[in-house]
Tab-separated table of C-alpha atoms in Angstrom:
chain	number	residue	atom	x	y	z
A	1	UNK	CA	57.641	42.732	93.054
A	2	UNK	CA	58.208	41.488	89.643
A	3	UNK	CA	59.471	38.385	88.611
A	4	UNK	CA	60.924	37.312	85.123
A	5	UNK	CA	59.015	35.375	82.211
A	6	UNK	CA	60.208	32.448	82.400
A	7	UNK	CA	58.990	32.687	86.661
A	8	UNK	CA	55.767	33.261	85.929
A	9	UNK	CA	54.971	30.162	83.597
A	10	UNK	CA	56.482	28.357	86.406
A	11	UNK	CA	54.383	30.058	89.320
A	12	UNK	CA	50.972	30.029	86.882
A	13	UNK	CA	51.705	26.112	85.494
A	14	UNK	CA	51.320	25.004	89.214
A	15	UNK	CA	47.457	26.120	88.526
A	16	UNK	CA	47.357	24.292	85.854
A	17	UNK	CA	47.685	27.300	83.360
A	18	UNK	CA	48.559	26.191	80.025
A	19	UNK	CA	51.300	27.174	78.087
A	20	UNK	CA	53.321	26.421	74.931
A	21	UNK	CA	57.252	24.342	75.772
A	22	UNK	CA	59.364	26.477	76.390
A	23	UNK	CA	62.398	26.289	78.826
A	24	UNK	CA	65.051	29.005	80.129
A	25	UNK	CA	68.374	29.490	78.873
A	26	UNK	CA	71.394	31.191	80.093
A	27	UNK	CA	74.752	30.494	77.897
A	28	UNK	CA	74.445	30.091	74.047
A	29	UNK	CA	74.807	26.299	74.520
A	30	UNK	CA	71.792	25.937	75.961
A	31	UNK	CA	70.206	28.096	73.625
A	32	UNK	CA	71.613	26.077	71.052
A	33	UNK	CA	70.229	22.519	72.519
A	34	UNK	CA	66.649	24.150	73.892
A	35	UNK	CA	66.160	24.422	70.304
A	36	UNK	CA	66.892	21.330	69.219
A	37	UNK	CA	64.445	19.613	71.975
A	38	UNK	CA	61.724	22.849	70.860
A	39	UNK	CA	61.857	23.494	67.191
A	40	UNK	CA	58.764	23.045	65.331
A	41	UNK	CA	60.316	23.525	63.071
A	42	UNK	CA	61.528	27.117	64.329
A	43	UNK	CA	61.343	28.598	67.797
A	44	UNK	CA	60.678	31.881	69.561
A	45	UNK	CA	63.596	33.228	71.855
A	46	UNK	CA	62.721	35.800	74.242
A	47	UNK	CA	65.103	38.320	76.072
A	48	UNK	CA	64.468	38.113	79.972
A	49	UNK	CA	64.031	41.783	81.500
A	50	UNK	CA	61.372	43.469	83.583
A	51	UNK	CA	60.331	45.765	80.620
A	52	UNK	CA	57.600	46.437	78.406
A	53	UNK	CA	58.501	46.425	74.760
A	54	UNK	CA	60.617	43.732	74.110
A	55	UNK	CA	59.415	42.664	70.546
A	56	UNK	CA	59.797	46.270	69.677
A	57	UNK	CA	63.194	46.760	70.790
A	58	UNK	CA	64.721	43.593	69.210
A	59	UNK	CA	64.424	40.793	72.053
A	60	UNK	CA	61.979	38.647	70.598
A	61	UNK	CA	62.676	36.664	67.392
A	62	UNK	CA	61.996	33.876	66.100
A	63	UNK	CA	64.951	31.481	65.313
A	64	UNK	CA	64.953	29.082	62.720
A	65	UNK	CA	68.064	26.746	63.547
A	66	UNK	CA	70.128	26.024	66.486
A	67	UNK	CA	72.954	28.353	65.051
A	68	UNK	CA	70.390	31.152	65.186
A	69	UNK	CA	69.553	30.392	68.531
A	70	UNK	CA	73.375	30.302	70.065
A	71	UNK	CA	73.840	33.557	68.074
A	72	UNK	CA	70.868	35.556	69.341
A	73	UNK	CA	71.836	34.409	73.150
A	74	UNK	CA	75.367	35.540	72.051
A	75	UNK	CA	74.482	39.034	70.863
A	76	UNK	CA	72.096	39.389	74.238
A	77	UNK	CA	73.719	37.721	77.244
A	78	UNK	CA	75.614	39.728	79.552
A	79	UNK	CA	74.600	43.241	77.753
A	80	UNK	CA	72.777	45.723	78.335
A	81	UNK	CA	68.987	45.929	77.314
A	82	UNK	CA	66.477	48.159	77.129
A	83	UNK	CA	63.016	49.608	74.872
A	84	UNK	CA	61.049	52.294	74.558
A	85	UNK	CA	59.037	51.369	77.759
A	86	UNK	CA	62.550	51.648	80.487
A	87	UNK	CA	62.928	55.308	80.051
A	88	UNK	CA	66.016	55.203	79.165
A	89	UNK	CA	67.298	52.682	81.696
A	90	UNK	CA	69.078	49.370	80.316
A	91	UNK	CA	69.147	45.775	82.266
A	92	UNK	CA	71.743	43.439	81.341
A	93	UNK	CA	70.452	40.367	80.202
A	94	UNK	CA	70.976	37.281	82.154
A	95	UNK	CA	68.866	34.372	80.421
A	96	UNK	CA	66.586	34.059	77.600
A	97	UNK	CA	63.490	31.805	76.963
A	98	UNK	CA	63.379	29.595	74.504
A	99	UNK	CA	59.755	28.108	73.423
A	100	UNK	CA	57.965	25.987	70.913
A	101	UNK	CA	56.402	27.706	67.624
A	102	UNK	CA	52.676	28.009	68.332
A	103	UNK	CA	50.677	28.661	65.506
A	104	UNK	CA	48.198	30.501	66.267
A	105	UNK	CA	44.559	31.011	64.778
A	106	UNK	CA	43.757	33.927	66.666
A	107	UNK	CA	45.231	36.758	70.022
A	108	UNK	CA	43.314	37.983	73.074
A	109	UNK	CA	44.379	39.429	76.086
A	110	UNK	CA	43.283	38.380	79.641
A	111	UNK	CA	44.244	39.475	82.610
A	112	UNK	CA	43.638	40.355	86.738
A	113	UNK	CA	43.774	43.624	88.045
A	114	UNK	CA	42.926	45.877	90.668
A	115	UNK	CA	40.310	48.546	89.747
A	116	UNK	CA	41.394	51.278	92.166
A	117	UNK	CA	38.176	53.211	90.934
A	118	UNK	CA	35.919	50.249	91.653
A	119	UNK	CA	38.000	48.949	94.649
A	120	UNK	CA	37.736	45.526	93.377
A	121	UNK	CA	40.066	43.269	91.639
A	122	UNK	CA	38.510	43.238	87.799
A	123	UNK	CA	39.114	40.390	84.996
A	124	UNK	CA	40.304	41.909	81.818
A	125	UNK	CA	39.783	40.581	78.863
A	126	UNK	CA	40.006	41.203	75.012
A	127	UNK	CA	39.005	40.256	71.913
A	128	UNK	CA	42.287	42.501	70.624
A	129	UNK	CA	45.455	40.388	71.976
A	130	UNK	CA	49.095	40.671	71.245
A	131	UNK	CA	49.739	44.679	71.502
A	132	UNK	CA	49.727	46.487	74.507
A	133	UNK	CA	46.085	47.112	76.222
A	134	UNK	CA	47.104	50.784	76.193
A	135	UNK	CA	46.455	50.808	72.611
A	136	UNK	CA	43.387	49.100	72.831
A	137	UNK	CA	42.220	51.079	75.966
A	138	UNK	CA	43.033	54.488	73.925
A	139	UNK	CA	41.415	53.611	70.691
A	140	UNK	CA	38.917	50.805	71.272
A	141	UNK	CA	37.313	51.041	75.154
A	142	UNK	CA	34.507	48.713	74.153
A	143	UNK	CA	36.802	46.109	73.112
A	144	UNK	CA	37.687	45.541	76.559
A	145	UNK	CA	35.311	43.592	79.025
A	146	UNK	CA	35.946	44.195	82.398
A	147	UNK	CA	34.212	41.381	85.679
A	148	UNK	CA	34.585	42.927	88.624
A	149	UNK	CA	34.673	40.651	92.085
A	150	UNK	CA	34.900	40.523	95.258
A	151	UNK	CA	38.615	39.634	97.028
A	152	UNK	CA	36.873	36.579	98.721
A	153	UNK	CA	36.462	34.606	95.269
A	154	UNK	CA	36.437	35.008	91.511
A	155	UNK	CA	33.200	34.831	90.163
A	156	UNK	CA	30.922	32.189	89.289
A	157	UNK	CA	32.234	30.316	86.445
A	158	UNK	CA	28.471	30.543	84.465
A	159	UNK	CA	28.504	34.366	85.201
A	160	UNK	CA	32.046	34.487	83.284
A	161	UNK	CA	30.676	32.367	80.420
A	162	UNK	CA	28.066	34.085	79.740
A	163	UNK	CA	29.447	37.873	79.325
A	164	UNK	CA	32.292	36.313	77.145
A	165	UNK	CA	29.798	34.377	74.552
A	166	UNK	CA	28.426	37.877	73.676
A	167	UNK	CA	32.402	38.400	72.482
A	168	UNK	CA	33.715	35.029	71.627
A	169	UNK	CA	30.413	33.070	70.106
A	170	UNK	CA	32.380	30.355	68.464
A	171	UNK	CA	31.492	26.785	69.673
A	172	UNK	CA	33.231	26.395	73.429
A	173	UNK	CA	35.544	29.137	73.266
A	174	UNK	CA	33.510	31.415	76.075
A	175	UNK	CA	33.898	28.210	78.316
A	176	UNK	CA	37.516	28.024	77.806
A	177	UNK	CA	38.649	31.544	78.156
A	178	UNK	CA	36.396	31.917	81.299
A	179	UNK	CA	38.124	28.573	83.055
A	180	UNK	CA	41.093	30.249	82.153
A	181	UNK	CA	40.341	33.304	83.948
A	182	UNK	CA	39.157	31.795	86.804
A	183	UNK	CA	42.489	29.530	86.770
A	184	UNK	CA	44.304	33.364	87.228
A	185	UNK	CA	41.887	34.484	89.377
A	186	UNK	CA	42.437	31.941	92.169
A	187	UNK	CA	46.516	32.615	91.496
A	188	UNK	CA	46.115	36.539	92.054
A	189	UNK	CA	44.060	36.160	95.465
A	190	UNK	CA	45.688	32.685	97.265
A	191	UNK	CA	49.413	34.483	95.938
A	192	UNK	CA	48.534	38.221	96.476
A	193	UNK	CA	49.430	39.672	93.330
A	194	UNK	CA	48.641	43.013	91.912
A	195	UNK	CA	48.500	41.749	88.394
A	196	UNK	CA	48.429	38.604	86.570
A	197	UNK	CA	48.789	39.622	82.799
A	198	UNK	CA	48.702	36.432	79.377
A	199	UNK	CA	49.199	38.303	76.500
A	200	UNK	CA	48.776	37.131	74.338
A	201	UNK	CA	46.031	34.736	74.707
A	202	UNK	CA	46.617	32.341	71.757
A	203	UNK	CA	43.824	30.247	69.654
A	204	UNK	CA	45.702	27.112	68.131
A	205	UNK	CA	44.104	25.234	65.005
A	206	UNK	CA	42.702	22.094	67.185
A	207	UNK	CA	40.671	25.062	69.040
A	208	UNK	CA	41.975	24.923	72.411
A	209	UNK	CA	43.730	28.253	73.894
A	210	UNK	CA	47.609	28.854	75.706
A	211	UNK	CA	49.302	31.200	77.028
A	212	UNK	CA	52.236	32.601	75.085
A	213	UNK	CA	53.363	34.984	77.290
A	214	UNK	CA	53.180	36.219	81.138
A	215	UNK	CA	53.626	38.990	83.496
A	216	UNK	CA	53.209	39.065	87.101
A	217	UNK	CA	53.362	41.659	89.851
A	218	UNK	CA	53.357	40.403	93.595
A	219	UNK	CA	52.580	43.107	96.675
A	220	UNK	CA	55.658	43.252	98.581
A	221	UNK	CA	53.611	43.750	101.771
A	222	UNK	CA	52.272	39.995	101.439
A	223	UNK	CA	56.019	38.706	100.897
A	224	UNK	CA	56.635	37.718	104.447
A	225	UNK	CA	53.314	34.986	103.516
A	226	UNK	CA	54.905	33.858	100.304
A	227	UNK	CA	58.552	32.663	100.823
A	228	UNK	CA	58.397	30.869	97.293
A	229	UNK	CA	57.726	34.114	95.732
A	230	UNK	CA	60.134	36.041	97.788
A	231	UNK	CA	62.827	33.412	96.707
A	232	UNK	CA	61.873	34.176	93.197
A	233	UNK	CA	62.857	38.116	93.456
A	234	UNK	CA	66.111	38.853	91.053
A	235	UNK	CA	68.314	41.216	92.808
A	236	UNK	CA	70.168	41.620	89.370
A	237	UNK	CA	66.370	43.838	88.581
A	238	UNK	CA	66.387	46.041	91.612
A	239	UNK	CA	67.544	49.484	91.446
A	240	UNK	CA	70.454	48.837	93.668
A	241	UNK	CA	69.672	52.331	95.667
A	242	UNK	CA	66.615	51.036	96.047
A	243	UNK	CA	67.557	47.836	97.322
A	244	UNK	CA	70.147	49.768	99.881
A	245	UNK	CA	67.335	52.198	101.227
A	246	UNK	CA	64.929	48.752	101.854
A	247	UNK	CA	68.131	47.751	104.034
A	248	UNK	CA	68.457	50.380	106.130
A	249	UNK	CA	64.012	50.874	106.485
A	250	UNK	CA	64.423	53.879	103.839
A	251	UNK	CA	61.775	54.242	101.050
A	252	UNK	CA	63.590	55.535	97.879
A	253	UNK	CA	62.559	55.469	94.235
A	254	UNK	CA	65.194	57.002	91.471
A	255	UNK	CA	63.784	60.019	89.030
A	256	UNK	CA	65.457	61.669	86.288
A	257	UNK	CA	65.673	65.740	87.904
A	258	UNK	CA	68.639	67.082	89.209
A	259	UNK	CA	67.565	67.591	92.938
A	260	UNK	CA	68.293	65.218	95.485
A	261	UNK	CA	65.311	65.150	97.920
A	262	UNK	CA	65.129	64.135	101.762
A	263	UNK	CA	62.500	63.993	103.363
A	264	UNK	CA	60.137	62.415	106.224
A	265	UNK	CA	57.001	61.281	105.510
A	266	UNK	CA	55.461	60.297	102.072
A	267	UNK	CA	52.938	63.494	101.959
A	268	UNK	CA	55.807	65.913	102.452
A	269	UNK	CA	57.838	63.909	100.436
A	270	UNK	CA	55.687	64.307	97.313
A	271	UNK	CA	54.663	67.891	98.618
A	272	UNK	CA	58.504	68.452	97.949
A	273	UNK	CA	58.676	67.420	95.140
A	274	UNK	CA	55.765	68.945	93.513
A	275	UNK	CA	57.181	72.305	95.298
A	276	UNK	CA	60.321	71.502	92.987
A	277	UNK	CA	58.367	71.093	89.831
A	278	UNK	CA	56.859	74.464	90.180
A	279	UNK	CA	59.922	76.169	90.793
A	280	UNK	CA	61.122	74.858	87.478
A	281	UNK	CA	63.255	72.012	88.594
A	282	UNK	CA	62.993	67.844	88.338
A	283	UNK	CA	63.474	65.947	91.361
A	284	UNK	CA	66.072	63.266	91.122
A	285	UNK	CA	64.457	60.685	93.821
A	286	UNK	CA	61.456	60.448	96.519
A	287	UNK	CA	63.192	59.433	99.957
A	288	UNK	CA	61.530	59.003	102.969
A	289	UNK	CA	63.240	58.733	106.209
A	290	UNK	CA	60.213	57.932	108.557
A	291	UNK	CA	58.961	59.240	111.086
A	292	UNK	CA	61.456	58.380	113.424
A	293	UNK	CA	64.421	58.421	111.256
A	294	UNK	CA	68.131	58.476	113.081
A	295	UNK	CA	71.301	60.046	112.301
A	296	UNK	CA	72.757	56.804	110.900
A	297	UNK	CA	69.488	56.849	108.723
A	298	UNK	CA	69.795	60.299	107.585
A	299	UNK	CA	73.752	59.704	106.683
A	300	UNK	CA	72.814	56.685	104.329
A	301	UNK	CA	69.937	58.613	102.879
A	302	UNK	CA	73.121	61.015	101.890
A	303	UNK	CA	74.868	58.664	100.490
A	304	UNK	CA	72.374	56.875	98.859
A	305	UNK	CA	71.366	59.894	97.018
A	306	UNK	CA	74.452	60.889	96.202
A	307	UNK	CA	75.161	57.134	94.085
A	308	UNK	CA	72.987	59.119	91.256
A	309	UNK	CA	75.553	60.985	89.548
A	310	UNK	CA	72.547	63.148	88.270
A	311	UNK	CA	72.335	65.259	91.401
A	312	UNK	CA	73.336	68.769	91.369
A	313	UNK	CA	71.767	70.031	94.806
A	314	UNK	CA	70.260	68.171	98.042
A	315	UNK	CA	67.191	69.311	99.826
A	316	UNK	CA	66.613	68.121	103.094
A	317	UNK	CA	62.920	68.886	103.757
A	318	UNK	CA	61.869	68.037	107.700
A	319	UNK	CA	59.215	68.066	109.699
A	320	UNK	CA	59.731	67.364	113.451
A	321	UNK	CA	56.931	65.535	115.000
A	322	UNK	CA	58.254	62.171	116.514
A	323	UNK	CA	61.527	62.740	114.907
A	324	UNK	CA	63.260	65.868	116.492
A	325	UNK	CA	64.913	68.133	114.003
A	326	UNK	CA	68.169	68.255	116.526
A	327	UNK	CA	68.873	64.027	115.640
A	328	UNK	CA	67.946	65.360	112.423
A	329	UNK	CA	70.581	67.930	111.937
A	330	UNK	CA	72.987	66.103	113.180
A	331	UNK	CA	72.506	62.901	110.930
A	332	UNK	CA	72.925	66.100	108.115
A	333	UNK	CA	76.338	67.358	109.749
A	334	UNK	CA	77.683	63.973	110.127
A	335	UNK	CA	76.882	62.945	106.317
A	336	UNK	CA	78.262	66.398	105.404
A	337	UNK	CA	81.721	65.776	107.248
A	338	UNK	CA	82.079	62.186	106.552
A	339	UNK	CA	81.589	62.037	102.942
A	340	UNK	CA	83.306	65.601	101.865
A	341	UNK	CA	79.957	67.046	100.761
A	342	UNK	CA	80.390	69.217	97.920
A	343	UNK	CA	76.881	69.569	96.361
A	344	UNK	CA	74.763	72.449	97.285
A	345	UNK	CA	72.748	71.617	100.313
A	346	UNK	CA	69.303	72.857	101.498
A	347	UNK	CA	67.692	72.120	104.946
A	348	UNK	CA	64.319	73.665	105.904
A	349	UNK	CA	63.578	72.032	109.079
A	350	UNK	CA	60.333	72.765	111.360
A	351	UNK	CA	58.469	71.172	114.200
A	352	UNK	CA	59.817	69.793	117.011
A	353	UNK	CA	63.361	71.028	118.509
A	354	UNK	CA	63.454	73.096	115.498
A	355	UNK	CA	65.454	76.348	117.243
A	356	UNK	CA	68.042	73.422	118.478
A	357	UNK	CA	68.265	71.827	115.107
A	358	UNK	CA	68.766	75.155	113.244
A	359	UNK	CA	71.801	76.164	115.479
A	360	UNK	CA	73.518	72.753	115.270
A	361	UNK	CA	73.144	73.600	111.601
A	362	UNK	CA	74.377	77.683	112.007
A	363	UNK	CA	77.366	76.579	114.137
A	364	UNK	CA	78.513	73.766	112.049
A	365	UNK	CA	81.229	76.004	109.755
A	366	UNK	CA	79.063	74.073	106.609
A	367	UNK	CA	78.133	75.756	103.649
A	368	UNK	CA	74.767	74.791	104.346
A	369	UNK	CA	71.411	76.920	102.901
A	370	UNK	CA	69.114	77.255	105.937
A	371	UNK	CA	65.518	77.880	104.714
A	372	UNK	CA	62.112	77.935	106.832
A	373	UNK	CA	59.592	77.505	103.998
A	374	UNK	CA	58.912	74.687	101.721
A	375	UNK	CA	58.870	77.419	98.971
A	376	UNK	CA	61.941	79.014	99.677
A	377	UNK	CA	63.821	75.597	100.168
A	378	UNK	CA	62.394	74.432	96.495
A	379	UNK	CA	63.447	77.580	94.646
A	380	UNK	CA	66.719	77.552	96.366
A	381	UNK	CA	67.228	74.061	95.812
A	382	UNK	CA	66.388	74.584	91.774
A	383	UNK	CA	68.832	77.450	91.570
A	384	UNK	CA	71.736	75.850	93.395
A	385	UNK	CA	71.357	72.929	90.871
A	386	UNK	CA	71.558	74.912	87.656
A	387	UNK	CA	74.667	76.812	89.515
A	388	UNK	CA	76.454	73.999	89.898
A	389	UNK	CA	75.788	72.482	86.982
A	390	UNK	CA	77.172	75.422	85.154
A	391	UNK	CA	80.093	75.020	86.994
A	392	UNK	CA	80.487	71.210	86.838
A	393	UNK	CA	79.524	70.115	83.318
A	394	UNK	CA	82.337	68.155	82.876
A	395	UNK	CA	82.401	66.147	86.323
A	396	UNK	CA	78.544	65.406	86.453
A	397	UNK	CA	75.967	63.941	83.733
């Protein structure tokens, strides 16, 4: 779970994480008095999305007057958003943050992490602040320290110290940074987050160091121990078929293909949509209905699928262990009937019940493309997409 900017100054300031003023605004009124309480003499103003790329795309300036300010929330609010980091998806912005002017002497970057390599959460930090650590990772590996520890406690504050004075030898600046870490460090373990990202890092003239900016990623599967983070999640963010299959104990997340996939169990899942790759298709969405998936389940998966106007073909991909492929072909008729399927629909079902499921699916007077290998099922899938789509170029994107 994400959370917005302006959230995670909040969340990290209870740690006593410095920052520069700032304060969120959401009509151009408030813009236009958060500068007058912030300018020195100008102010930053930040578009509030879950993206990457902001600064690149437009959304952070810095405003000289109040007039600026009201007109930058003015050409932002309540439109859609988006850089060269949301693939192609927009947001619509709903608030922008307004902060103080630092100046700054000098960037880094410092952040928490999980090494899945090492299997240890691992303190970033860099000497190269204010671009994105992909650049620095690509070009300059060296540049980035990495102190690994263990998930009962950040490490020893001397330990910190002394691996950043080899990077940062100016007089107390290694002490700083490290206390800073540390302050993160206890955030990402008591809160369970996946990462806990300042960048930049900023050096101000008097020598102490803020944080200009913030990013933070919660687990979802430690919500139910955090009810101030889960308050914090903005539903206006969520993929809103994503937040219908969480509803109904689906796991969905959109793609850009053309086939719709369903399927139970994540391994088969991604086995079916790999299968689609190499028979020269894109999948349009990984959706798993459980193990024990029921017809009601199976007819929301359908409809939840079919929300992405992208969709050209539907392959239902089951195997019957503790879900029988009988409740399973049903849930598929019923969707069918109810919603006046006209797409192109696969089923390969196998496992348990299977001879039952397939002549539910036989006698159902559907146009329905009965398969009984993964293969098969892909490369049908594929071809019934591109068919329709020939067919229906001016009805579907």
């Amino acid at each position: 779970m994400k959370v917005q900017e302006y959230q995670a100054r909040e969340f990290l300031s209870a740690y006593a994480v410095p920052f520069s003023k700032g304060t969120v605004v959401r009509t151009p009124e408030e813009a236009a008095s958060a500068f007058g309480r912030l300018a020195n003499p100008a102010c930053i103003a930040k578009v509030q999305v879950q993206m990457g790329g902001r600064g690149k795309a437009g959304g952070v300036r810095r405003v000289k007057t109040a007039a600026e300010a009201e007109a930058m929330s003015r050409e932002f609010l309540g439109k859609p958003f988006s850089t060269t980091q949301s693939a192609g998806q927009s947001k619509i912005v709903r608030s922008l943050l307004v902060t103080e002017d630092i100046p700054i002497q000098e960037e880094y970057y410092l952040a928490i992490t999980i090494d899945r390599q090492a299997g240890r959460p691992v303190i970033l930090v860099s000497r190269e602040g204010g671009v994105e650590i992909e650049e620095v990772a690509h070009r300059n590996p060296a540049a980035i320290l990495k102190f690994h520890f263990l998930p009962g406690g950040p490490p020893p504050e001397e330990t910190l110290r002394a691996g950043l004075a080899k990077v940062f030898p100016e007089p107390g600046l290694a002490g700083q940074i490290a206390a800073f870490a540390l302050k993160l460090a206890r955030f990402f373990l008591e809160k369970d987050a996946t990462i806990v990202e300042i960048n930049p890092l900023a050096r101000v003239p008097e020598g102490s160091v803020l944080a200009l900016d913030a990013k933070i990623v919660f687990d979802e599967n430690a919500l139910f121990r955090h009810e101030d983070i889960r308050a914090a999640k903005d539903p206006d963010e969520e993929d809103a078929r994503e937040h219908r299959a969480k509803e109904f104990g689906l796991s969905y997340v959109s793609m850009d293909g053309n086939v719709g996939c369903l399927v139970n169990g994540a391994g088969l899942a991604m086995a079916t949509m790999d299968m689609i790759k190499l028979a020269g298709g894109e999948p349009a969405n990984f959706l798993d209905v459980g193990g024990g998936a029921t017809a009601d389940q199976v007819r929301e998966g359908f409809k939840i699928i079919l929300q992405d106007e992208r969709v050209a073909a539907i392959l239902v991909n089951i195997f019957g262990g503790i879900m029988k492929c009988d409740v399973i072909a049903e849930g598929v008729i019923q969707a069918s009937r109810e919603l006046g399927l006209e797409l192109p629909l696969v089923v390969r079902l196998e496992g348990t019940h299977v001879e039952e499921g397939r002549a539910l699916l036989a006698g159902s007077g559907l146009r329905i493309h009965a398969c009984r290998t993964i293969q098969e099922a892909a490369e049908a899938a594929v071809r019934e997409a591109a068919a329709y789509r020939r067919t229906h170029a001016d009805t579907r994107r």
